[in-house]
JSON list of C-alpha atoms in Angstrom, two decimals:
[
{"chain": "A", "resi": 1, "resn": "UNK", "atom": "CA", "xyz": [-4.16, -4.64, -20.35]},
{"chain": "A", "resi": 2, "resn": "UNK", "atom": "CA", "xyz": [-0.88, -6.12, -21.56]},
{"chain": "A", "resi": 3, "resn": "UNK", "atom": "CA", "xyz": [0.06, -7.10, -18.00]},
{"chain": "A", "resi": 4, "resn": "UNK", "atom": "CA", "xyz": [-3.29, -8.80, -17.29]},
{"chain": "A", "resi": 5, "resn": "UNK", "atom": "CA", "xyz": [-2.28, -12.29, -18.52]},
{"chain": "A", "resi": 6, "resn": "UNK", "atom": "CA", "xyz": [0.86, -12.11, -16.37]},
{"chain": "A", "resi": 7, "resn": "UNK", "atom": "CA", "xyz": [-1.19, -11.05, -13.33]},
{"chain": "A", "resi": 8, "resn": "UNK", "atom": "CA", "xyz": [-3.64, -13.92, -13.87]},
{"chain": "A", "resi": 9, "resn": "UNK", "atom": "CA", "xyz": [-0.80, -16.43, -14.28]},
{"chain": "A", "resi": 10, "resn": "UNK", "atom": "CA", "xyz": [1.07, -15.11, -11.26]},
{"chain": "A", "resi": 11, "resn": "UNK", "atom": "CA", "xyz": [-2.00, -15.10, -9.01]},
{"chain": "A", "resi": 12, "resn": "UNK", "atom": "CA", "xyz": [-3.78, -18.25, -10.09]},
{"chain": "A", "resi": 13, "resn": "UNK", "atom": "CA", "xyz": [-0.89, -20.47, -11.13]},
{"chain": "A", "resi": 14, "resn": "UNK", "atom": "CA", "xyz": [2.28, -19.55, -9.25]},
{"chain": "A", "resi": 15, "resn": "UNK", "atom": "CA", "xyz": [0.67, -18.34, -5.99]},
{"chain": "A", "resi": 16, "resn": "UNK", "atom": "CA", "xyz": [-1.80, -21.24, -6.15]},
{"chain": "A", "resi": 17, "resn": "UNK", "atom": "CA", "xyz": [0.96, -23.81, -6.69]},
{"chain": "A", "resi": 18, "resn": "UNK", "atom": "CA", "xyz": [2.73, -22.72, -3.52]},
{"chain": "A", "resi": 19, "resn": "UNK", "atom": "CA", "xyz": [-0.47, -22.47, -1.48]},
{"chain": "A", "resi": 20, "resn": "UNK", "atom": "CA", "xyz": [-0.55, -18.69, -1.10]},
{"chain": "A", "resi": 21, "resn": "UNK", "atom": "CA", "xyz": [-3.51, -17.76, -3.32]},
{"chain": "A", "resi": 22, "resn": "UNK", "atom": "CA", "xyz": [-6.71, -17.04, -1.39]},
{"chain": "A", "resi": 23, "resn": "UNK", "atom": "CA", "xyz": [-8.22, -14.75, -4.02]},
{"chain": "A", "resi": 24, "resn": "UNK", "atom": "CA", "xyz": [-11.36, -15.64, -5.93]},
{"chain": "A", "resi": 25, "resn": "UNK", "atom": "CA", "xyz": [-11.86, -14.82, -9.59]},
{"chain": "A", "resi": 26, "resn": "UNK", "atom": "CA", "xyz": [-14.58, -12.32, -8.61]},
{"chain": "A", "resi": 27, "resn": "UNK", "atom": "CA", "xyz": [-12.30, -10.48, -6.16]},
{"chain": "A", "resi": 28, "resn": "UNK", "atom": "CA", "xyz": [-9.51, -10.45, -8.76]},
{"chain": "A", "resi": 29, "resn": "UNK", "atom": "CA", "xyz": [-11.83, -8.88, -11.35]},
{"chain": "A", "resi": 30, "resn": "UNK", "atom": "CA", "xyz": [-13.12, -6.31, -8.83]},
{"chain": "A", "resi": 31, "resn": "UNK", "atom": "CA", "xyz": [-9.53, -5.38, -7.92]},
{"chain": "A", "resi": 32, "resn": "UNK", "atom": "CA", "xyz": [-8.61, -5.02, -11.58]},
{"chain": "A", "resi": 33, "resn": "UNK", "atom": "CA", "xyz": [-11.58, -2.74, -12.25]},
{"chain": "A", "resi": 34, "resn": "UNK", "atom": "CA", "xyz": [-10.79, -0.61, -9.19]},
{"chain": "A", "resi": 35, "resn": "UNK", "atom": "CA", "xyz": [-7.14, -0.37, -10.28]},
{"chain": "A", "resi": 36, "resn": "UNK", "atom": "CA", "xyz": [-8.13, 0.62, -13.80]},
{"chain": "A", "resi": 37, "resn": "UNK", "atom": "CA", "xyz": [-10.47, 3.36, -12.56]},
{"chain": "A", "resi": 38, "resn": "UNK", "atom": "CA", "xyz": [-7.91, 4.71, -10.06]},
{"chain": "A", "resi": 39, "resn": "UNK", "atom": "CA", "xyz": [-5.14, 4.62, -12.67]},
{"chain": "A", "resi": 40, "resn": "UNK", "atom": "CA", "xyz": [-7.35, 6.44, -15.14]},
{"chain": "A", "resi": 41, "resn": "UNK", "atom": "CA", "xyz": [-8.12, 9.18, -12.62]},
{"chain": "A", "resi": 42, "resn": "UNK", "atom": "CA", "xyz": [-4.49, 9.60, -11.52]},
{"chain": "A", "resi": 43, "resn": "UNK", "atom": "CA", "xyz": [-3.07, 9.54, -15.05]},
{"chain": "A", "resi": 44, "resn": "UNK", "atom": "CA", "xyz": [-5.74, 11.99, -16.25]},
{"chain": "A", "resi": 45, "resn": "UNK", "atom": "CA", "xyz": [-4.86, 14.45, -13.50]},
{"chain": "A", "resi": 46, "resn": "UNK", "atom": "CA", "xyz": [-1.14, 14.13, -14.23]},
{"chain": "A", "resi": 47, "resn": "UNK", "atom": "CA", "xyz": [-1.55, 14.52, -17.98]},
{"chain": "A", "resi": 48, "resn": "UNK", "atom": "CA", "xyz": [-3.90, 17.50, -17.66]},
{"chain": "A", "resi": 49, "resn": "UNK", "atom": "CA", "xyz": [-1.40, 19.16, -15.35]},
{"chain": "A", "resi": 50, "resn": "UNK", "atom": "CA", "xyz": [1.48, 18.35, -17.68]},
{"chain": "A", "resi": 51, "resn": "UNK", "atom": "CA", "xyz": [-0.31, 19.71, -20.75]},
{"chain": "A", "resi": 52, "resn": "UNK", "atom": "CA", "xyz": [-1.29, 22.85, -18.85]},
{"chain": "A", "resi": 53, "resn": "UNK", "atom": "CA", "xyz": [2.33, 23.42, -17.81]},
{"chain": "A", "resi": 54, "resn": "UNK", "atom": "CA", "xyz": [3.55, 22.77, -21.33]},
{"chain": "A", "resi": 55, "resn": "UNK", "atom": "CA", "xyz": [1.03, 25.25, -22.73]},
{"chain": "A", "resi": 56, "resn": "UNK", "atom": "CA", "xyz": [1.58, 28.04, -20.19]},
{"chain": "A", "resi": 57, "resn": "UNK", "atom": "CA", "xyz": [5.25, 27.78, -19.21]},
{"chain": "A", "resi": 58, "resn": "UNK", "atom": "CA", "xyz": [6.94, 27.91, -22.58]},
{"chain": "A", "resi": 59, "resn": "UNK", "atom": "CA", "xyz": [10.46, 26.52, -22.74]},
{"chain": "A", "resi": 60, "resn": "UNK", "atom": "CA", "xyz": [10.64, 25.97, -18.96]},
{"chain": "A", "resi": 61, "resn": "UNK", "atom": "CA", "xyz": [7.66, 23.60, -18.95]},
{"chain": "A", "resi": 62, "resn": "UNK", "atom": "CA", "xyz": [9.86, 20.65, -18.04]},
{"chain": "A", "resi": 63, "resn": "UNK", "atom": "CA", "xyz": [11.08, 22.38, -14.86]},
{"chain": "A", "resi": 64, "resn": "UNK", "atom": "CA", "xyz": [7.57, 23.23, -13.68]},
{"chain": "A", "resi": 65, "resn": "UNK", "atom": "CA", "xyz": [6.35, 19.75, -14.66]},
{"chain": "A", "resi": 66, "resn": "UNK", "atom": "CA", "xyz": [9.14, 18.13, -12.61]},
{"chain": "A", "resi": 67, "resn": "UNK", "atom": "CA", "xyz": [8.18, 20.17, -9.56]},
{"chain": "A", "resi": 68, "resn": "UNK", "atom": "CA", "xyz": [4.54, 19.28, -10.16]},
{"chain": "A", "resi": 69, "resn": "UNK", "atom": "CA", "xyz": [5.31, 15.55, -10.38]},
{"chain": "A", "resi": 70, "resn": "UNK", "atom": "CA", "xyz": [7.34, 15.68, -7.16]},
{"chain": "A", "resi": 71, "resn": "UNK", "atom": "CA", "xyz": [4.52, 17.51, -5.39]},
{"chain": "A", "resi": 72, "resn": "UNK", "atom": "CA", "xyz": [2.03, 14.97, -6.72]},
{"chain": "A", "resi": 73, "resn": "UNK", "atom": "CA", "xyz": [4.19, 12.09, -5.42]},
{"chain": "A", "resi": 74, "resn": "UNK", "atom": "CA", "xyz": [4.25, 13.62, -1.94]},
{"chain": "A", "resi": 75, "resn": "UNK", "atom": "CA", "xyz": [0.49, 14.17, -2.09]},
{"chain": "A", "resi": 76, "resn": "UNK", "atom": "CA", "xyz": [-0.04, 10.53, -3.10]},
{"chain": "A", "resi": 77, "resn": "UNK", "atom": "CA", "xyz": [2.13, 9.41, -0.16]},
{"chain": "A", "resi": 78, "resn": "UNK", "atom": "CA", "xyz": [-0.26, 11.22, 2.13]},
{"chain": "A", "resi": 79, "resn": "UNK", "atom": "CA", "xyz": [-3.46, 10.14, 0.35]},
{"chain": "A", "resi": 80, "resn": "UNK", "atom": "CA", "xyz": [-2.55, 6.47, -0.23]},
{"chain": "A", "resi": 81, "resn": "UNK", "atom": "CA", "xyz": [-2.96, 5.12, 3.33]},
{"chain": "A", "resi": 82, "resn": "UNK", "atom": "CA", "xyz": [-6.04, 7.22, 4.02]},
{"chain": "A", "resi": 83, "resn": "UNK", "atom": "CA", "xyz": [-7.99, 6.94, 0.75]},
{"chain": "A", "resi": 84, "resn": "UNK", "atom": "CA", "xyz": [-6.52, 4.52, -1.80]},
{"chain": "A", "resi": 85, "resn": "UNK", "atom": "CA", "xyz": [-5.45, 1.49, 0.29]},
{"chain": "A", "resi": 86, "resn": "UNK", "atom": "CA", "xyz": [-8.88, 1.22, 2.03]},
{"chain": "A", "resi": 87, "resn": "UNK", "atom": "CA", "xyz": [-10.50, 0.81, -1.39]},
{"chain": "A", "resi": 88, "resn": "UNK", "atom": "CA", "xyz": [-8.78, -2.59, -1.66]},
{"chain": "A", "resi": 89, "resn": "UNK", "atom": "CA", "xyz": [-8.39, -3.75, 1.95]},
{"chain": "A", "resi": 90, "resn": "UNK", "atom": "CA", "xyz": [-9.99, -3.32, 5.34]},
{"chain": "A", "resi": 91, "resn": "UNK", "atom": "CA", "xyz": [-7.76, -1.73, 8.00]},
{"chain": "A", "resi": 92, "resn": "UNK", "atom": "CA", "xyz": [-8.65, -2.04, 11.67]},
{"chain": "A", "resi": 93, "resn": "UNK", "atom": "CA", "xyz": [-6.71, -0.52, 14.54]},
{"chain": "A", "resi": 94, "resn": "UNK", "atom": "CA", "xyz": [-4.66, -3.10, 16.45]},
{"chain": "A", "resi": 95, "resn": "UNK", "atom": "CA", "xyz": [-6.49, -4.10, 19.62]},
{"chain": "A", "resi": 96, "resn": "UNK", "atom": "CA", "xyz": [-5.31, -2.68, 22.93]},
{"chain": "A", "resi": 97, "resn": "UNK", "atom": "CA", "xyz": [-3.26, -5.58, 24.24]},
{"chain": "A", "resi": 98, "resn": "UNK", "atom": "CA", "xyz": [0.30, -6.67, 24.95]},
{"chain": "A", "resi": 99, "resn": "UNK", "atom": "CA", "xyz": [1.23, -6.68, 21.27]},
{"chain": "A", "resi": 100, "resn": "UNK", "atom": "CA", "xyz": [0.15, -3.11, 20.67]},
{"chain": "A", "resi": 101, "resn": "UNK", "atom": "CA", "xyz": [1.89, -1.92, 23.81]},
{"chain": "A", "resi": 102, "resn": "UNK", "atom": "CA", "xyz": [5.17, -3.67, 22.89]},
{"chain": "A", "resi": 103, "resn": "UNK", "atom": "CA", "xyz": [5.07, -2.29, 19.33]},
{"chain": "A", "resi": 104, "resn": "UNK", "atom": "CA", "xyz": [4.41, 1.25, 20.59]},
{"chain": "A", "resi": 105, "resn": "UNK", "atom": "CA", "xyz": [7.32, 0.94, 23.05]},
{"chain": "A", "resi": 106, "resn": "UNK", "atom": "CA", "xyz": [9.58, -0.33, 20.25]},
{"chain": "A", "resi": 107, "resn": "UNK", "atom": "CA", "xyz": [8.57, 2.51, 17.91]},
{"chain": "A", "resi": 108, "resn": "UNK", "atom": "CA", "xyz": [9.12, 5.08, 20.65]},
{"chain": "A", "resi": 109, "resn": "UNK", "atom": "CA", "xyz": [12.49, 3.57, 21.59]},
{"chain": "A", "resi": 110, "resn": "UNK", "atom": "CA", "xyz": [13.60, 3.77, 17.94]},
{"chain": "A", "resi": 111, "resn": "UNK", "atom": "CA", "xyz": [12.18, 7.31, 17.59]},
{"chain": "A", "resi": 112, "resn": "UNK", "atom": "CA", "xyz": [9.71, 6.19, 14.93]},
{"chain": "A", "resi": 113, "resn": "UNK", "atom": "CA", "xyz": [6.59, 8.34, 15.02]},
{"chain": "A", "resi": 114, "resn": "UNK", "atom": "CA", "xyz": [3.36, 6.84, 13.82]},
{"chain": "A", "resi": 115, "resn": "UNK", "atom": "CA", "xyz": [-0.29, 7.79, 13.93]},
{"chain": "A", "resi": 116, "resn": "UNK", "atom": "CA", "xyz": [-1.44, 4.23, 14.42]},
{"chain": "A", "resi": 117, "resn": "UNK", "atom": "CA", "xyz": [-0.88, 0.52, 14.13]},
{"chain": "A", "resi": 118, "resn": "UNK", "atom": "CA", "xyz": [-3.38, -1.26, 11.88]},
{"chain": "A", "resi": 119, "resn": "UNK", "atom": "CA", "xyz": [-4.17, -4.83, 10.92]},
{"chain": "A", "resi": 120, "resn": "UNK", "atom": "CA", "xyz": [-4.98, -5.38, 7.25]},
{"chain": "A", "resi": 121, "resn": "UNK", "atom": "CA", "xyz": [-7.19, -8.20, 5.99]},
{"chain": "A", "resi": 122, "resn": "UNK", "atom": "CA", "xyz": [-4.46, -9.60, 3.72]},
{"chain": "A", "resi": 123, "resn": "UNK", "atom": "CA", "xyz": [-5.78, -13.14, 4.20]},
{"chain": "A", "resi": 124, "resn": "UNK", "atom": "CA", "xyz": [-8.64, -12.37, 1.77]},
{"chain": "A", "resi": 125, "resn": "UNK", "atom": "CA", "xyz": [-6.14, -12.35, -1.07]},
{"chain": "A", "resi": 126, "resn": "UNK", "atom": "CA", "xyz": [-3.03, -14.20, 0.07]},
{"chain": "A", "resi": 127, "resn": "UNK", "atom": "CA", "xyz": [-1.47, -16.52, 2.61]},
{"chain": "A", "resi": 128, "resn": "UNK", "atom": "CA", "xyz": [1.65, -14.34, 2.71]},
{"chain": "A", "resi": 129, "resn": "UNK", "atom": "CA", "xyz": [2.57, -12.64, 5.98]},
{"chain": "A", "resi": 130, "resn": "UNK", "atom": "CA", "xyz": [3.91, -9.13, 5.86]},
{"chain": "A", "resi": 131, "resn": "UNK", "atom": "CA", "xyz": [4.22, -5.78, 7.61]},
{"chain": "A", "resi": 132, "resn": "UNK", "atom": "CA", "xyz": [4.94, -2.34, 6.20]},
{"chain": "A", "resi": 133, "resn": "UNK", "atom": "CA", "xyz": [4.95, 1.38, 6.87]},
{"chain": "A", "resi": 134, "resn": "UNK", "atom": "CA", "xyz": [3.13, 3.83, 4.72]},
{"chain": "A", "resi": 135, "resn": "UNK", "atom": "CA", "xyz": [2.42, 7.53, 4.53]},
{"chain": "A", "resi": 136, "resn": "UNK", "atom": "CA", "xyz": [4.28, 10.63, 5.59]},
{"chain": "A", "resi": 137, "resn": "UNK", "atom": "CA", "xyz": [3.76, 13.14, 8.36]},
{"chain": "A", "resi": 138, "resn": "UNK", "atom": "CA", "xyz": [0.45, 12.74, 10.18]},
{"chain": "A", "resi": 139, "resn": "UNK", "atom": "CA", "xyz": [-0.60, 9.99, 7.77]},
{"chain": "A", "resi": 140, "resn": "UNK", "atom": "CA", "xyz": [2.31, 7.69, 8.70]},
{"chain": "A", "resi": 141, "resn": "UNK", "atom": "CA", "xyz": [1.12, 4.30, 9.94]},
{"chain": "A", "resi": 142, "resn": "UNK", "atom": "CA", "xyz": [2.28, 0.77, 10.65]},
{"chain": "A", "resi": 143, "resn": "UNK", "atom": "CA", "xyz": [0.37, -2.01, 8.90]},
{"chain": "A", "resi": 144, "resn": "UNK", "atom": "CA", "xyz": [0.47, -5.68, 9.89]},
{"chain": "A", "resi": 145, "resn": "UNK", "atom": "CA", "xyz": [-1.15, -8.38, 7.78]},
{"chain": "A", "resi": 146, "resn": "UNK", "atom": "CA", "xyz": [-3.70, -10.41, 9.72]},
{"chain": "A", "resi": 147, "resn": "UNK", "atom": "CA", "xyz": [-1.80, -13.53, 8.62]},
{"chain": "A", "resi": 148, "resn": "UNK", "atom": "CA", "xyz": [1.33, -12.22, 10.36]},
{"chain": "A", "resi": 149, "resn": "UNK", "atom": "CA", "xyz": [-0.55, -11.49, 13.59]},
{"chain": "A", "resi": 150, "resn": "UNK", "atom": "CA", "xyz": [-2.14, -14.94, 13.58]},
{"chain": "A", "resi": 151, "resn": "UNK", "atom": "CA", "xyz": [1.05, -17.01, 13.14]},
{"chain": "A", "resi": 152, "resn": "UNK", "atom": "CA", "xyz": [3.78, -15.12, 15.02]},
{"chain": "A", "resi": 153, "resn": "UNK", "atom": "CA", "xyz": [4.27, -14.44, 18.70]},
{"chain": "A", "resi": 154, "resn": "UNK", "atom": "CA", "xyz": [4.40, -10.88, 20.04]},
{"chain": "A", "resi": 155, "resn": "UNK", "atom": "CA", "xyz": [8.20, -10.95, 20.29]},
{"chain": "A", "resi": 156, "resn": "UNK", "atom": "CA", "xyz": [8.49, -12.26, 16.71]},
{"chain": "A", "resi": 157, "resn": "UNK", "atom": "CA", "xyz": [6.20, -9.50, 15.44]},
{"chain": "A", "resi": 158, "resn": "UNK", "atom": "CA", "xyz": [8.34, -6.97, 17.33]},
{"chain": "A", "resi": 159, "resn": "UNK", "atom": "CA", "xyz": [11.39, -8.37, 15.54]},
{"chain": "A", "resi": 160, "resn": "UNK", "atom": "CA", "xyz": [9.64, -8.00, 12.17]},
{"chain": "A", "resi": 161, "resn": "UNK", "atom": "CA", "xyz": [8.73, -4.42, 13.05]},
{"chain": "A", "resi": 162, "resn": "UNK", "atom": "CA", "xyz": [12.31, -3.66, 14.15]},
{"chain": "A", "resi": 163, "resn": "UNK", "atom": "CA", "xyz": [13.49, -4.97, 10.78]},
{"chain": "A", "resi": 164, "resn": "UNK", "atom": "CA", "xyz": [11.00, -2.73, 8.96]},
{"chain": "A", "resi": 165, "resn": "UNK", "atom": "CA", "xyz": [12.05, 0.33, 10.96]},
{"chain": "A", "resi": 166, "resn": "UNK", "atom": "CA", "xyz": [15.71, -0.48, 10.28]}
]
């Protein structure tokens, strides 16, 4: 709640001033509600686990809690790209074309294993172009913003991806 005024100012003043804001007030409010619900669920699970460890483990509660938090972080790394990110954005597999082939060749050449290359509808919220990797193990994926795919050539996108892998 305390960060809400800063989020509003950042999104609707700063991003707007530089021409990056594409978000509507309604979408902003929906995102905030989704974030609040998800945060409440995640924090509740963590706190219940922490209190359980504190109650059952005695003086070593902090050691068990640390291991629990690390395990939870790994679990979130797996769950995020598959469950949480799709709540906010639409992810579609990159079409079978020259771009996908060149990105797969680049990833293979650099020994970067991925379960897929996806395009995210980032243009609904922002004019920024970006690419990122997310997940671990079988949930590891490459994500390209649709804005990036629309403004860069295949070789430029390959360069962006090489930077991300590096």
